[in-house]
Amino acid sequence: MQRITRHLLVDEPETSYYVIRASREGPVVLVTAGIHGTEIAGVQAAERLRNIQLNQGTLIVIPTVNIRAYRRRERGKPDLNRTFPRRSSDKAKHRISRHLFALARRYQPEWCIDLHEANGFYRLDRSKLGQTLIAYPNQATVYTAKQVVAGLNQSITKGTRKFAVKQGKLYGSFRTAAGAVLGCRAITVETSMQQPRAVRVQYQVRIVRALLREIGLI
Ligand SMILES: [Zn+2]
Protein backbone atom coordinates (compact mmCIF):
# COMPACT_ATOMS: atom_id res chain seq x y z
CA MET A 1 0.00 0.00 0.00
CA GLN A 2 1.19 3.51 -0.74
CA ARG A 3 -0.19 7.00 -0.91
CA ILE A 4 0.56 9.54 -3.64
CA THR A 5 -0.04 13.22 -3.09
CA ARG A 6 0.55 16.13 -5.45
CA HIS A 7 1.84 19.47 -4.23
CA LEU A 8 3.00 22.75 -5.70
CA LEU A 9 6.68 23.60 -5.73
CA VAL A 10 6.13 26.94 -7.48
CA ASP A 11 2.69 28.46 -8.14
CA GLU A 12 3.60 30.65 -11.11
CA PRO A 13 4.35 28.96 -13.45
CA GLU A 14 2.58 26.02 -11.84
CA THR A 15 5.18 23.40 -10.95
CA SER A 16 4.14 20.18 -9.25
CA TYR A 17 5.90 17.62 -7.17
CA TYR A 18 4.67 14.24 -6.03
CA VAL A 19 5.19 12.47 -2.74
CA ILE A 20 4.85 8.69 -2.87
CA ARG A 21 4.78 7.25 0.60
CA ALA A 22 4.85 3.51 1.27
CA SER A 23 3.02 2.32 4.37
CA ARG A 24 6.33 0.97 5.66
CA GLU A 25 8.88 3.51 6.90
CA GLY A 26 12.16 3.70 5.05
CA PRO A 27 14.63 6.01 3.36
CA VAL A 28 13.51 9.27 1.77
CA VAL A 29 14.70 9.83 -1.80
CA LEU A 30 14.29 12.97 -3.89
CA VAL A 31 14.34 12.71 -7.70
CA THR A 32 14.55 15.96 -9.65
CA ALA A 33 14.52 16.58 -13.41
CA GLY A 34 14.17 19.52 -15.74
CA ILE A 35 16.53 21.87 -13.89
CA HIS A 36 17.76 22.38 -17.47
CA GLY A 37 14.91 22.83 -19.94
CA THR A 38 16.63 21.19 -22.90
CA GLU A 39 17.28 17.89 -21.10
CA ILE A 40 14.07 16.14 -21.97
CA ALA A 41 14.84 12.48 -21.24
CA GLY A 42 15.10 13.09 -17.50
CA VAL A 43 11.75 14.86 -17.45
CA GLN A 44 10.02 12.04 -19.32
CA ALA A 45 11.65 9.42 -17.12
CA ALA A 46 10.59 11.26 -13.96
CA GLU A 47 6.99 11.45 -15.25
CA ARG A 48 7.03 7.65 -15.61
CA LEU A 49 8.46 7.19 -12.14
CA ARG A 50 5.39 8.76 -10.60
CA ASN A 51 3.66 5.37 -10.97
CA ILE A 52 6.34 3.32 -9.26
CA GLN A 53 5.38 0.80 -6.55
CA LEU A 54 7.44 1.18 -3.38
CA ASN A 55 8.09 -1.49 -0.77
CA GLN A 56 9.11 1.05 1.84
CA GLY A 57 10.17 4.62 2.33
CA THR A 58 9.24 7.84 0.59
CA LEU A 59 9.96 8.98 -2.95
CA ILE A 60 9.57 12.63 -3.90
CA VAL A 61 9.52 13.29 -7.64
CA ILE A 62 9.79 16.71 -9.28
CA PRO A 63 9.56 16.00 -13.03
CA THR A 64 10.08 19.55 -14.33
CA VAL A 65 11.84 21.90 -11.93
CA ASN A 66 12.21 24.71 -14.49
CA ILE A 67 8.92 24.38 -16.33
CA ARG A 68 9.21 27.70 -18.19
CA ALA A 69 12.60 26.77 -19.64
CA TYR A 70 11.30 23.29 -20.47
CA ARG A 71 8.34 24.67 -22.43
CA ARG A 72 10.69 26.88 -24.42
CA ARG A 73 13.25 24.10 -24.75
CA GLU A 74 15.88 26.40 -23.30
CA ARG A 75 18.58 25.50 -20.81
CA GLY A 76 17.30 28.36 -18.66
CA LYS A 77 18.55 31.85 -17.89
CA PRO A 78 20.16 32.15 -15.47
CA ASP A 79 21.43 28.57 -15.36
CA LEU A 80 19.49 27.25 -12.33
CA ASN A 81 22.19 24.71 -11.68
CA ARG A 82 24.55 27.50 -10.68
CA THR A 83 22.18 29.16 -8.21
CA PHE A 84 22.11 26.70 -5.30
CA PRO A 85 23.84 27.60 -2.01
CA ARG A 86 27.51 26.81 -1.42
CA ARG A 87 27.23 26.73 2.36
CA SER A 88 24.42 26.69 4.89
CA SER A 89 24.64 30.43 5.52
CA ASP A 90 24.01 31.13 1.79
CA LYS A 91 20.65 31.56 0.13
CA ALA A 92 19.81 30.08 -3.27
CA LYS A 93 20.10 32.83 -5.88
CA HIS A 94 16.89 32.11 -7.79
CA ARG A 95 13.24 31.80 -6.78
CA ILE A 96 12.89 28.25 -8.14
CA SER A 97 16.11 26.98 -6.58
CA ARG A 98 15.06 28.59 -3.28
CA HIS A 99 11.79 26.64 -3.35
CA LEU A 100 13.52 23.40 -4.31
CA PHE A 101 16.17 23.80 -1.65
CA ALA A 102 13.55 24.60 1.02
CA LEU A 103 11.69 21.43 0.05
CA ALA A 104 14.89 19.38 0.32
CA ARG A 105 15.56 20.88 3.76
CA ARG A 106 12.02 20.04 4.86
CA TYR A 107 12.01 16.40 3.79
CA GLN A 108 15.70 15.73 4.58
CA PRO A 109 16.15 13.06 1.89
CA GLU A 110 18.98 10.62 2.37
CA TRP A 111 19.47 10.59 -1.39
CA CYS A 112 19.09 13.26 -4.06
CA ILE A 113 19.09 12.03 -7.65
CA ASP A 114 19.16 14.81 -10.23
CA LEU A 115 18.40 13.85 -13.84
CA HIS A 116 20.30 15.66 -16.60
CA GLU A 117 21.63 15.12 -20.10
CA ALA A 118 24.95 16.04 -21.67
CA ASN A 119 26.81 16.04 -24.94
CA GLY A 120 29.19 13.36 -26.11
CA PHE A 121 30.26 10.08 -24.60
CA TYR A 122 32.58 10.14 -21.61
CA ARG A 123 34.26 6.87 -22.57
CA LEU A 124 35.13 8.32 -25.96
CA ASP A 125 36.19 11.76 -24.78
CA ARG A 126 36.93 12.40 -21.09
CA SER A 127 36.04 16.08 -21.46
CA LYS A 128 32.37 15.12 -22.08
CA LEU A 129 29.81 14.10 -19.48
CA GLY A 130 27.37 12.03 -21.57
CA GLN A 131 26.76 8.54 -20.08
CA THR A 132 28.00 9.30 -16.57
CA LEU A 133 26.76 9.18 -13.02
CA ILE A 134 28.42 11.96 -11.08
CA ALA A 135 28.57 11.42 -7.34
CA TYR A 136 29.11 14.09 -4.74
CA PRO A 137 32.25 12.62 -3.16
CA ASN A 138 31.21 10.09 -0.52
CA GLN A 139 32.28 6.45 -0.26
CA ALA A 140 28.79 4.97 0.03
CA THR A 141 27.44 7.08 -2.82
CA VAL A 142 30.27 6.10 -5.15
CA TYR A 143 29.88 2.45 -4.20
CA THR A 144 26.15 2.49 -4.97
CA ALA A 145 26.66 4.34 -8.26
CA LYS A 146 29.28 1.77 -9.30
CA GLN A 147 26.94 -1.11 -8.50
CA VAL A 148 24.23 0.44 -10.66
CA VAL A 149 26.58 1.19 -13.56
CA ALA A 150 28.08 -2.32 -13.47
CA GLY A 151 24.63 -3.84 -13.79
CA LEU A 152 23.49 -1.48 -16.52
CA ASN A 153 26.69 -1.78 -18.57
CA GLN A 154 26.19 -5.54 -18.92
CA SER A 155 23.33 -4.80 -21.30
CA ILE A 156 25.24 -2.18 -23.36
CA THR A 157 27.31 -3.84 -26.06
CA LYS A 158 29.09 -0.84 -27.55
CA GLY A 159 32.01 0.16 -25.29
CA THR A 160 31.72 3.90 -25.89
CA ARG A 161 28.03 3.82 -24.93
CA LYS A 162 28.69 2.32 -21.50
CA PHE A 163 28.27 4.46 -18.41
CA ALA A 164 31.03 5.57 -16.04
CA VAL A 165 31.05 6.89 -12.48
CA LYS A 166 32.67 10.23 -11.80
CA GLN A 167 33.03 12.18 -8.59
CA GLY A 168 32.88 15.90 -8.44
CA LYS A 169 31.88 19.13 -6.83
CA LEU A 170 30.33 21.87 -8.91
CA TYR A 171 29.49 24.79 -6.68
CA GLY A 172 26.06 26.21 -7.38
CA SER A 173 24.70 22.89 -8.62
CA PHE A 174 21.90 21.09 -6.85
CA ARG A 175 24.04 17.95 -6.43
CA THR A 176 26.79 19.82 -4.65
CA ALA A 177 24.42 21.89 -2.52
CA ALA A 178 22.54 18.74 -1.50
CA GLY A 179 25.81 16.99 -0.65
CA ALA A 180 27.69 19.85 0.98
CA VAL A 181 24.91 21.75 2.74
CA LEU A 182 22.31 19.05 3.49
CA GLY A 183 24.61 16.04 3.83
CA CYS A 184 22.65 14.04 1.21
CA ARG A 185 24.08 11.29 -0.87
CA ALA A 186 23.79 13.10 -4.17
CA ILE A 187 24.07 11.87 -7.74
CA THR A 188 23.64 13.55 -11.12
CA VAL A 189 22.60 11.26 -13.97
CA GLU A 190 23.82 12.37 -17.42
CA THR A 191 22.61 10.50 -20.49
CA SER A 192 24.21 11.38 -23.81
CA MET A 193 22.09 13.55 -26.09
CA GLN A 194 23.65 11.80 -29.09
CA GLN A 195 21.16 8.94 -28.86
CA PRO A 196 17.47 8.60 -29.74
CA ARG A 197 15.21 10.04 -27.08
CA ALA A 198 13.50 6.71 -26.34
CA VAL A 199 16.89 5.15 -25.55
CA ARG A 200 17.83 8.03 -23.24
CA VAL A 201 14.51 7.86 -21.38
CA GLN A 202 14.92 4.13 -20.93
CA TYR A 203 18.43 4.59 -19.48
CA GLN A 204 17.17 7.24 -17.08
CA VAL A 205 14.31 5.05 -15.86
CA ARG A 206 16.57 2.02 -15.48
CA ILE A 207 19.20 3.99 -13.58
CA VAL A 208 16.72 5.49 -11.12
CA ARG A 209 15.01 2.13 -10.59
CA ALA A 210 18.37 0.44 -10.00
CA LEU A 211 19.35 3.17 -7.51
CA LEU A 212 16.03 2.78 -5.69
CA ARG A 213 16.61 -0.98 -5.55
CA GLU A 214 20.07 -0.45 -4.05
CA ILE A 215 18.70 2.07 -1.56
CA GLY A 216 15.89 -0.36 -0.67
CA LEU A 217 12.76 1.48 -1.76
CA ILE A 218 11.69 -1.07 -4.38
ZN1 LIG B 1 21.79 19.61 -17.11
PDB file of C-alpha atoms and ligand atoms in Angstrom:
ATOM      1  CA  MET A   1       0.000   0.000   0.000  1.00  0.00           C
ATOM      2  CA  GLN A   2       1.186   3.510  -0.741  1.00  0.00           C
ATOM      3  CA  ARG A   3      -0.194   7.001  -0.906  1.00  0.00           C
ATOM      4  CA  ILE A   4       0.561   9.536  -3.640  1.00  0.00           C
ATOM      5  CA  THR A   5      -0.040  13.224  -3.093  1.00  0.00           C
ATOM      6  CA  ARG A   6       0.549  16.127  -5.453  1.00  0.00           C
ATOM      7  CA  HIS A   7       1.840  19.474  -4.233  1.00  0.00           C
ATOM      8  CA  LEU A   8       2.995  22.751  -5.699  1.00  0.00           C
ATOM      9  CA  LEU A   9       6.678  23.598  -5.734  1.00  0.00           C
ATOM     10  CA  VAL A  10       6.126  26.939  -7.478  1.00  0.00           C
ATOM     11  CA  ASP A  11       2.688  28.456  -8.141  1.00  0.00           C
ATOM     12  CA  GLU A  12       3.600  30.649 -11.112  1.00  0.00           C
ATOM     13  CA  PRO A  13       4.350  28.960 -13.453  1.00  0.00           C
ATOM     14  CA  GLU A  14       2.578  26.024 -11.842  1.00  0.00           C
ATOM     15  CA  THR A  15       5.180  23.399 -10.954  1.00  0.00           C
ATOM     16  CA  SER A  16       4.142  20.178  -9.250  1.00  0.00           C
ATOM     17  CA  TYR A  17       5.902  17.624  -7.165  1.00  0.00           C
ATOM     18  CA  TYR A  18       4.672  14.235  -6.029  1.00  0.00           C
ATOM     19  CA  VAL A  19       5.188  12.466  -2.742  1.00  0.00           C
ATOM     20  CA  ILE A  20       4.853   8.685  -2.874  1.00  0.00           C
ATOM     21  CA  ARG A  21       4.776   7.249   0.599  1.00  0.00           C
ATOM     22  CA  ALA A  22       4.850   3.514   1.274  1.00  0.00           C
ATOM     23  CA  SER A  23       3.021   2.324   4.371  1.00  0.00           C
ATOM     24  CA  ARG A  24       6.328   0.966   5.665  1.00  0.00           C
ATOM     25  CA  GLU A  25       8.877   3.510   6.898  1.00  0.00           C
ATOM     26  CA  GLY A  26      12.156   3.697   5.052  1.00  0.00           C
ATOM     27  CA  PRO A  27      14.632   6.011   3.364  1.00  0.00           C
ATOM     28  CA  VAL A  28      13.515   9.271   1.769  1.00  0.00           C
ATOM     29  CA  VAL A  29      14.699   9.833  -1.798  1.00  0.00           C
ATOM     30  CA  LEU A  30      14.287  12.973  -3.893  1.00  0.00           C
ATOM     31  CA  VAL A  31      14.339  12.711  -7.697  1.00  0.00           C
ATOM     32  CA  THR A  32      14.550  15.959  -9.651  1.00  0.00           C
ATOM     33  CA  ALA A  33      14.518  16.579 -13.409  1.00  0.00           C
ATOM     34  CA  GLY A  34      14.173  19.519 -15.738  1.00  0.00           C
ATOM     35  CA  ILE A  35      16.530  21.868 -13.891  1.00  0.00           C
ATOM     36  CA  HIS A  36      17.762  22.381 -17.471  1.00  0.00           C
ATOM     37  CA  GLY A  37      14.908  22.831 -19.938  1.00  0.00           C
ATOM     38  CA  THR A  38      16.632  21.187 -22.900  1.00  0.00           C
ATOM     39  CA  GLU A  39      17.285  17.892 -21.099  1.00  0.00           C
ATOM     40  CA  ILE A  40      14.074  16.135 -21.972  1.00  0.00           C
ATOM     41  CA  ALA A  41      14.837  12.479 -21.241  1.00  0.00           C
ATOM     42  CA  GLY A  42      15.102  13.085 -17.503  1.00  0.00           C
ATOM     43  CA  VAL A  43      11.749  14.863 -17.447  1.00  0.00           C
ATOM     44  CA  GLN A  44      10.016  12.043 -19.321  1.00  0.00           C
ATOM     45  CA  ALA A  45      11.654   9.417 -17.116  1.00  0.00           C
ATOM     46  CA  ALA A  46      10.586  11.260 -13.958  1.00  0.00           C
ATOM     47  CA  GLU A  47       6.995  11.446 -15.255  1.00  0.00           C
ATOM     48  CA  ARG A  48       7.035   7.654 -15.610  1.00  0.00           C
ATOM     49  CA  LEU A  49       8.463   7.185 -12.136  1.00  0.00           C
ATOM     50  CA  ARG A  50       5.387   8.759 -10.595  1.00  0.00           C
ATOM     51  CA  ASN A  51       3.661   5.371 -10.966  1.00  0.00           C
ATOM     52  CA  ILE A  52       6.344   3.322  -9.255  1.00  0.00           C
ATOM     53  CA  GLN A  53       5.384   0.803  -6.548  1.00  0.00           C
ATOM     54  CA  LEU A  54       7.445   1.175  -3.382  1.00  0.00           C
ATOM     55  CA  ASN A  55       8.095  -1.489  -0.765  1.00  0.00           C
ATOM     56  CA  GLN A  56       9.113   1.049   1.844  1.00  0.00           C
ATOM     57  CA  GLY A  57      10.174   4.625   2.329  1.00  0.00           C
ATOM     58  CA  THR A  58       9.243   7.845   0.585  1.00  0.00           C
ATOM     59  CA  LEU A  59       9.959   8.983  -2.948  1.00  0.00           C
ATOM     60  CA  ILE A  60       9.565  12.629  -3.899  1.00  0.00           C
ATOM     61  CA  VAL A  61       9.515  13.293  -7.639  1.00  0.00           C
ATOM     62  CA  ILE A  62       9.785  16.707  -9.280  1.00  0.00           C
ATOM     63  CA  PRO A  63       9.561  16.004 -13.025  1.00  0.00           C
ATOM     64  CA  THR A  64      10.079  19.554 -14.326  1.00  0.00           C
ATOM     65  CA  VAL A  65      11.836  21.899 -11.933  1.00  0.00           C
ATOM     66  CA  ASN A  66      12.210  24.712 -14.490  1.00  0.00           C
ATOM     67  CA  ILE A  67       8.924  24.377 -16.332  1.00  0.00           C
ATOM     68  CA  ARG A  68       9.207  27.701 -18.185  1.00  0.00           C
ATOM     69  CA  ALA A  69      12.604  26.772 -19.636  1.00  0.00           C
ATOM     70  CA  TYR A  70      11.304  23.294 -20.466  1.00  0.00           C
ATOM     71  CA  ARG A  71       8.341  24.669 -22.425  1.00  0.00           C
ATOM     72  CA  ARG A  72      10.689  26.877 -24.422  1.00  0.00           C
ATOM     73  CA  ARG A  73      13.251  24.098 -24.753  1.00  0.00           C
ATOM     74  CA  GLU A  74      15.884  26.397 -23.299  1.00  0.00           C
ATOM     75  CA  ARG A  75      18.583  25.498 -20.810  1.00  0.00           C
ATOM     76  CA  GLY A  76      17.298  28.361 -18.660  1.00  0.00           C
ATOM     77  CA  LYS A  77      18.547  31.850 -17.888  1.00  0.00           C
ATOM     78  CA  PRO A  78      20.156  32.153 -15.471  1.00  0.00           C
ATOM     79  CA  ASP A  79      21.425  28.572 -15.360  1.00  0.00           C
ATOM     80  CA  LEU A  80      19.493  27.250 -12.331  1.00  0.00           C
ATOM     81  CA  ASN A  81      22.187  24.707 -11.675  1.00  0.00           C
ATOM     82  CA  ARG A  82      24.549  27.496 -10.676  1.00  0.00           C
ATOM     83  CA  THR A  83      22.178  29.161  -8.214  1.00  0.00           C
ATOM     84  CA  PHE A  84      22.113  26.701  -5.296  1.00  0.00           C
ATOM     85  CA  PRO A  85      23.844  27.596  -2.010  1.00  0.00           C
ATOM     86  CA  ARG A  86      27.511  26.810  -1.420  1.00  0.00           C
ATOM     87  CA  ARG A  87      27.231  26.730   2.364  1.00  0.00           C
ATOM     88  CA  SER A  88      24.417  26.685   4.895  1.00  0.00           C
ATOM     89  CA  SER A  89      24.639  30.433   5.521  1.00  0.00           C
ATOM     90  CA  ASP A  90      24.006  31.126   1.786  1.00  0.00           C
ATOM     91  CA  LYS A  91      20.651  31.556   0.126  1.00  0.00           C
ATOM     92  CA  ALA A  92      19.812  30.080  -3.269  1.00  0.00           C
ATOM     93  CA  LYS A  93      20.097  32.833  -5.878  1.00  0.00           C
ATOM     94  CA  HIS A  94      16.892  32.106  -7.794  1.00  0.00           C
ATOM     95  CA  ARG A  95      13.241  31.801  -6.777  1.00  0.00           C
ATOM     96  CA  ILE A  96      12.890  28.250  -8.142  1.00  0.00           C
ATOM     97  CA  SER A  97      16.108  26.977  -6.582  1.00  0.00           C
ATOM     98  CA  ARG A  98      15.063  28.594  -3.283  1.00  0.00           C
ATOM     99  CA  HIS A  99      11.786  26.637  -3.353  1.00  0.00           C
ATOM    100  CA  LEU A 100      13.525  23.399  -4.308  1.00  0.00           C
ATOM    101  CA  PHE A 101      16.167  23.799  -1.649  1.00  0.00           C
ATOM    102  CA  ALA A 102      13.554  24.603   1.017  1.00  0.00           C
ATOM    103  CA  LEU A 103      11.688  21.433   0.047  1.00  0.00           C
ATOM    104  CA  ALA A 104      14.888  19.384   0.321  1.00  0.00           C
ATOM    105  CA  ARG A 105      15.561  20.883   3.757  1.00  0.00           C
ATOM    106  CA  ARG A 106      12.018  20.044   4.862  1.00  0.00           C
ATOM    107  CA  TYR A 107      12.010  16.401   3.786  1.00  0.00           C
ATOM    108  CA  GLN A 108      15.702  15.729   4.578  1.00  0.00           C
ATOM    109  CA  PRO A 109      16.154  13.062   1.887  1.00  0.00           C
ATOM    110  CA  GLU A 110      18.978  10.618   2.373  1.00  0.00           C
ATOM    111  CA  TRP A 111      19.468  10.585  -1.389  1.00  0.00           C
ATOM    112  CA  CYS A 112      19.089  13.263  -4.056  1.00  0.00           C
ATOM    113  CA  ILE A 113      19.086  12.032  -7.649  1.00  0.00           C
ATOM    114  CA  ASP A 114      19.157  14.811 -10.234  1.00  0.00           C
ATOM    115  CA  LEU A 115      18.399  13.846 -13.844  1.00  0.00           C
ATOM    116  CA  HIS A 116      20.298  15.664 -16.601  1.00  0.00           C
ATOM    117  CA  GLU A 117      21.630  15.118 -20.101  1.00  0.00           C
ATOM    118  CA  ALA A 118      24.954  16.041 -21.671  1.00  0.00           C
ATOM    119  CA  ASN A 119      26.814  16.039 -24.939  1.00  0.00           C
ATOM    120  CA  GLY A 120      29.190  13.361 -26.110  1.00  0.00           C
ATOM    121  CA  PHE A 121      30.264  10.077 -24.603  1.00  0.00           C
ATOM    122  CA  TYR A 122      32.579  10.145 -21.606  1.00  0.00           C
ATOM    123  CA  ARG A 123      34.261   6.873 -22.569  1.00  0.00           C
ATOM    124  CA  LEU A 124      35.130   8.318 -25.956  1.00  0.00           C
ATOM    125  CA  ASP A 125      36.192  11.758 -24.776  1.00  0.00           C
ATOM    126  CA  ARG A 126      36.928  12.403 -21.090  1.00  0.00           C
ATOM    127  CA  SER A 127      36.037  16.076 -21.464  1.00  0.00           C
ATOM    128  CA  LYS A 128      32.369  15.119 -22.083  1.00  0.00           C
ATOM    129  CA  LEU A 129      29.806  14.099 -19.476  1.00  0.00           C
ATOM    130  CA  GLY A 130      27.373  12.027 -21.571  1.00  0.00           C
ATOM    131  CA  GLN A 131      26.757   8.536 -20.078  1.00  0.00           C
ATOM    132  CA  THR A 132      28.003   9.297 -16.572  1.00  0.00           C
ATOM    133  CA  LEU A 133      26.760   9.176 -13.024  1.00  0.00           C
ATOM    134  CA  ILE A 134      28.417  11.962 -11.079  1.00  0.00           C
ATOM    135  CA  ALA A 135      28.568  11.415  -7.341  1.00  0.00           C
ATOM    136  CA  TYR A 136      29.107  14.087  -4.742  1.00  0.00           C
ATOM    137  CA  PRO A 137      32.250  12.618  -3.161  1.00  0.00           C
ATOM    138  CA  ASN A 138      31.210  10.086  -0.522  1.00  0.00           C
ATOM    139  CA  GLN A 139      32.278   6.454  -0.263  1.00  0.00           C
ATOM    140  CA  ALA A 140      28.791   4.968   0.030  1.00  0.00           C
ATOM    141  CA  THR A 141      27.440   7.084  -2.819  1.00  0.00           C
ATOM    142  CA  VAL A 142      30.266   6.103  -5.147  1.00  0.00           C
ATOM    143  CA  TYR A 143      29.877   2.446  -4.196  1.00  0.00           C
ATOM    144  CA  THR A 144      26.150   2.488  -4.968  1.00  0.00           C
ATOM    145  CA  ALA A 145      26.661   4.339  -8.265  1.00  0.00           C
ATOM    146  CA  LYS A 146      29.277   1.771  -9.302  1.00  0.00           C
ATOM    147  CA  GLN A 147      26.941  -1.113  -8.498  1.00  0.00           C
ATOM    148  CA  VAL A 148      24.235   0.444 -10.661  1.00  0.00           C
ATOM    149  CA  VAL A 149      26.583   1.192 -13.562  1.00  0.00           C
ATOM    150  CA  ALA A 150      28.081  -2.318 -13.471  1.00  0.00           C
ATOM    151  CA  GLY A 151      24.626  -3.837 -13.788  1.00  0.00           C
ATOM    152  CA  LEU A 152      23.494  -1.480 -16.522  1.00  0.00           C
ATOM    153  CA  ASN A 153      26.693  -1.783 -18.573  1.00  0.00           C
ATOM    154  CA  GLN A 154      26.188  -5.538 -18.920  1.00  0.00           C
ATOM    155  CA  SER A 155      23.334  -4.795 -21.303  1.00  0.00           C
ATOM    156  CA  ILE A 156      25.243  -2.178 -23.358  1.00  0.00           C
ATOM    157  CA  THR A 157      27.315  -3.838 -26.060  1.00  0.00           C
ATOM    158  CA  LYS A 158      29.093  -0.839 -27.553  1.00  0.00           C
ATOM    159  CA  GLY A 159      32.012   0.163 -25.294  1.00  0.00           C
ATOM    160  CA  THR A 160      31.724   3.901 -25.893  1.00  0.00           C
ATOM    161  CA  ARG A 161      28.029   3.825 -24.930  1.00  0.00           C
ATOM    162  CA  LYS A 162      28.694   2.320 -21.502  1.00  0.00           C
ATOM    163  CA  PHE A 163      28.266   4.461 -18.408  1.00  0.00           C
ATOM    164  CA  ALA A 164      31.034   5.568 -16.041  1.00  0.00           C
ATOM    165  CA  VAL A 165      31.051   6.891 -12.477  1.00  0.00           C
ATOM    166  CA  LYS A 166      32.669  10.234 -11.804  1.00  0.00           C
ATOM    167  CA  GLN A 167      33.034  12.185  -8.591  1.00  0.00           C
ATOM    168  CA  GLY A 168      32.884  15.896  -8.444  1.00  0.00           C
ATOM    169  CA  LYS A 169      31.883  19.128  -6.835  1.00  0.00           C
ATOM    170  CA  LEU A 170      30.334  21.868  -8.912  1.00  0.00           C
ATOM    171  CA  TYR A 171      29.490  24.786  -6.678  1.00  0.00           C
ATOM    172  CA  GLY A 172      26.060  26.215  -7.381  1.00  0.00           C
ATOM    173  CA  SER A 173      24.699  22.889  -8.621  1.00  0.00           C
ATOM    174  CA  PHE A 174      21.896  21.086  -6.851  1.00  0.00           C
ATOM    175  CA  ARG A 175      24.036  17.948  -6.427  1.00  0.00           C
ATOM    176  CA  THR A 176      26.794  19.819  -4.648  1.00  0.00           C
ATOM    177  CA  ALA A 177      24.423  21.892  -2.525  1.00  0.00           C
ATOM    178  CA  ALA A 178      22.536  18.737  -1.496  1.00  0.00           C
ATOM    179  CA  GLY A 179      25.815  16.994  -0.648  1.00  0.00           C
ATOM    180  CA  ALA A 180      27.693  19.853   0.977  1.00  0.00           C
ATOM    181  CA  VAL A 181      24.907  21.750   2.739  1.00  0.00           C
ATOM    182  CA  LEU A 182      22.309  19.048   3.490  1.00  0.00           C
ATOM    183  CA  GLY A 183      24.605  16.038   3.827  1.00  0.00           C
ATOM    184  CA  CYS A 184      22.650  14.043   1.209  1.00  0.00           C
ATOM    185  CA  ARG A 185      24.083  11.291  -0.867  1.00  0.00           C
ATOM    186  CA  ALA A 186      23.788  13.105  -4.166  1.00  0.00           C
ATOM    187  CA  ILE A 187      24.069  11.868  -7.739  1.00  0.00           C
ATOM    188  CA  THR A 188      23.637  13.552 -11.115  1.00  0.00           C
ATOM    189  CA  VAL A 189      22.603  11.258 -13.967  1.00  0.00           C
ATOM    190  CA  GLU A 190      23.825  12.373 -17.421  1.00  0.00           C
ATOM    191  CA  THR A 191      22.607  10.501 -20.494  1.00  0.00           C
ATOM    192  CA  SER A 192      24.212  11.383 -23.808  1.00  0.00           C
ATOM    193  CA  MET A 193      22.088  13.551 -26.095  1.00  0.00           C
ATOM    194  CA  GLN A 194      23.651  11.803 -29.094  1.00  0.00           C
ATOM    195  CA  GLN A 195      21.157   8.937 -28.862  1.00  0.00           C
ATOM    196  CA  PRO A 196      17.474   8.598 -29.742  1.00  0.00           C
ATOM    197  CA  ARG A 197      15.207  10.045 -27.081  1.00  0.00           C
ATOM    198  CA  ALA A 198      13.502   6.714 -26.341  1.00  0.00           C
ATOM    199  CA  VAL A 199      16.886   5.154 -25.546  1.00  0.00           C
ATOM    200  CA  ARG A 200      17.829   8.031 -23.241  1.00  0.00           C
ATOM    201  CA  VAL A 201      14.510   7.860 -21.375  1.00  0.00           C
ATOM    202  CA  GLN A 202      14.917   4.134 -20.928  1.00  0.00           C
ATOM    203  CA  TYR A 203      18.427   4.591 -19.477  1.00  0.00           C
ATOM    204  CA  GLN A 204      17.170   7.239 -17.082  1.00  0.00           C
ATOM    205  CA  VAL A 205      14.307   5.051 -15.862  1.00  0.00           C
ATOM    206  CA  ARG A 206      16.566   2.019 -15.481  1.00  0.00           C
ATOM    207  CA  ILE A 207      19.199   3.992 -13.577  1.00  0.00           C
ATOM    208  CA  VAL A 208      16.720   5.494 -11.123  1.00  0.00           C
ATOM    209  CA  ARG A 209      15.009   2.134 -10.588  1.00  0.00           C
ATOM    210  CA  ALA A 210      18.373   0.442 -10.003  1.00  0.00           C
ATOM    211  CA  LEU A 211      19.352   3.167  -7.510  1.00  0.00           C
ATOM    212  CA  LEU A 212      16.025   2.785  -5.692  1.00  0.00           C
ATOM    213  CA  ARG A 213      16.607  -0.976  -5.553  1.00  0.00           C
ATOM    214  CA  GLU A 214      20.066  -0.450  -4.052  1.00  0.00           C
ATOM    215  CA  ILE A 215      18.696   2.069  -1.560  1.00  0.00           C
ATOM    216  CA  GLY A 216      15.894  -0.360  -0.671  1.00  0.00           C
ATOM    217  CA  LEU A 217      12.757   1.481  -1.764  1.00  0.00           C
ATOM    218  CA  ILE A 218      11.695  -1.070  -4.384  1.00  0.00           C
TER     219      ILE A 218
HETATM  220 ZN    ZN B   1      21.787  19.609 -17.114  1.00  0.00          ZN
END
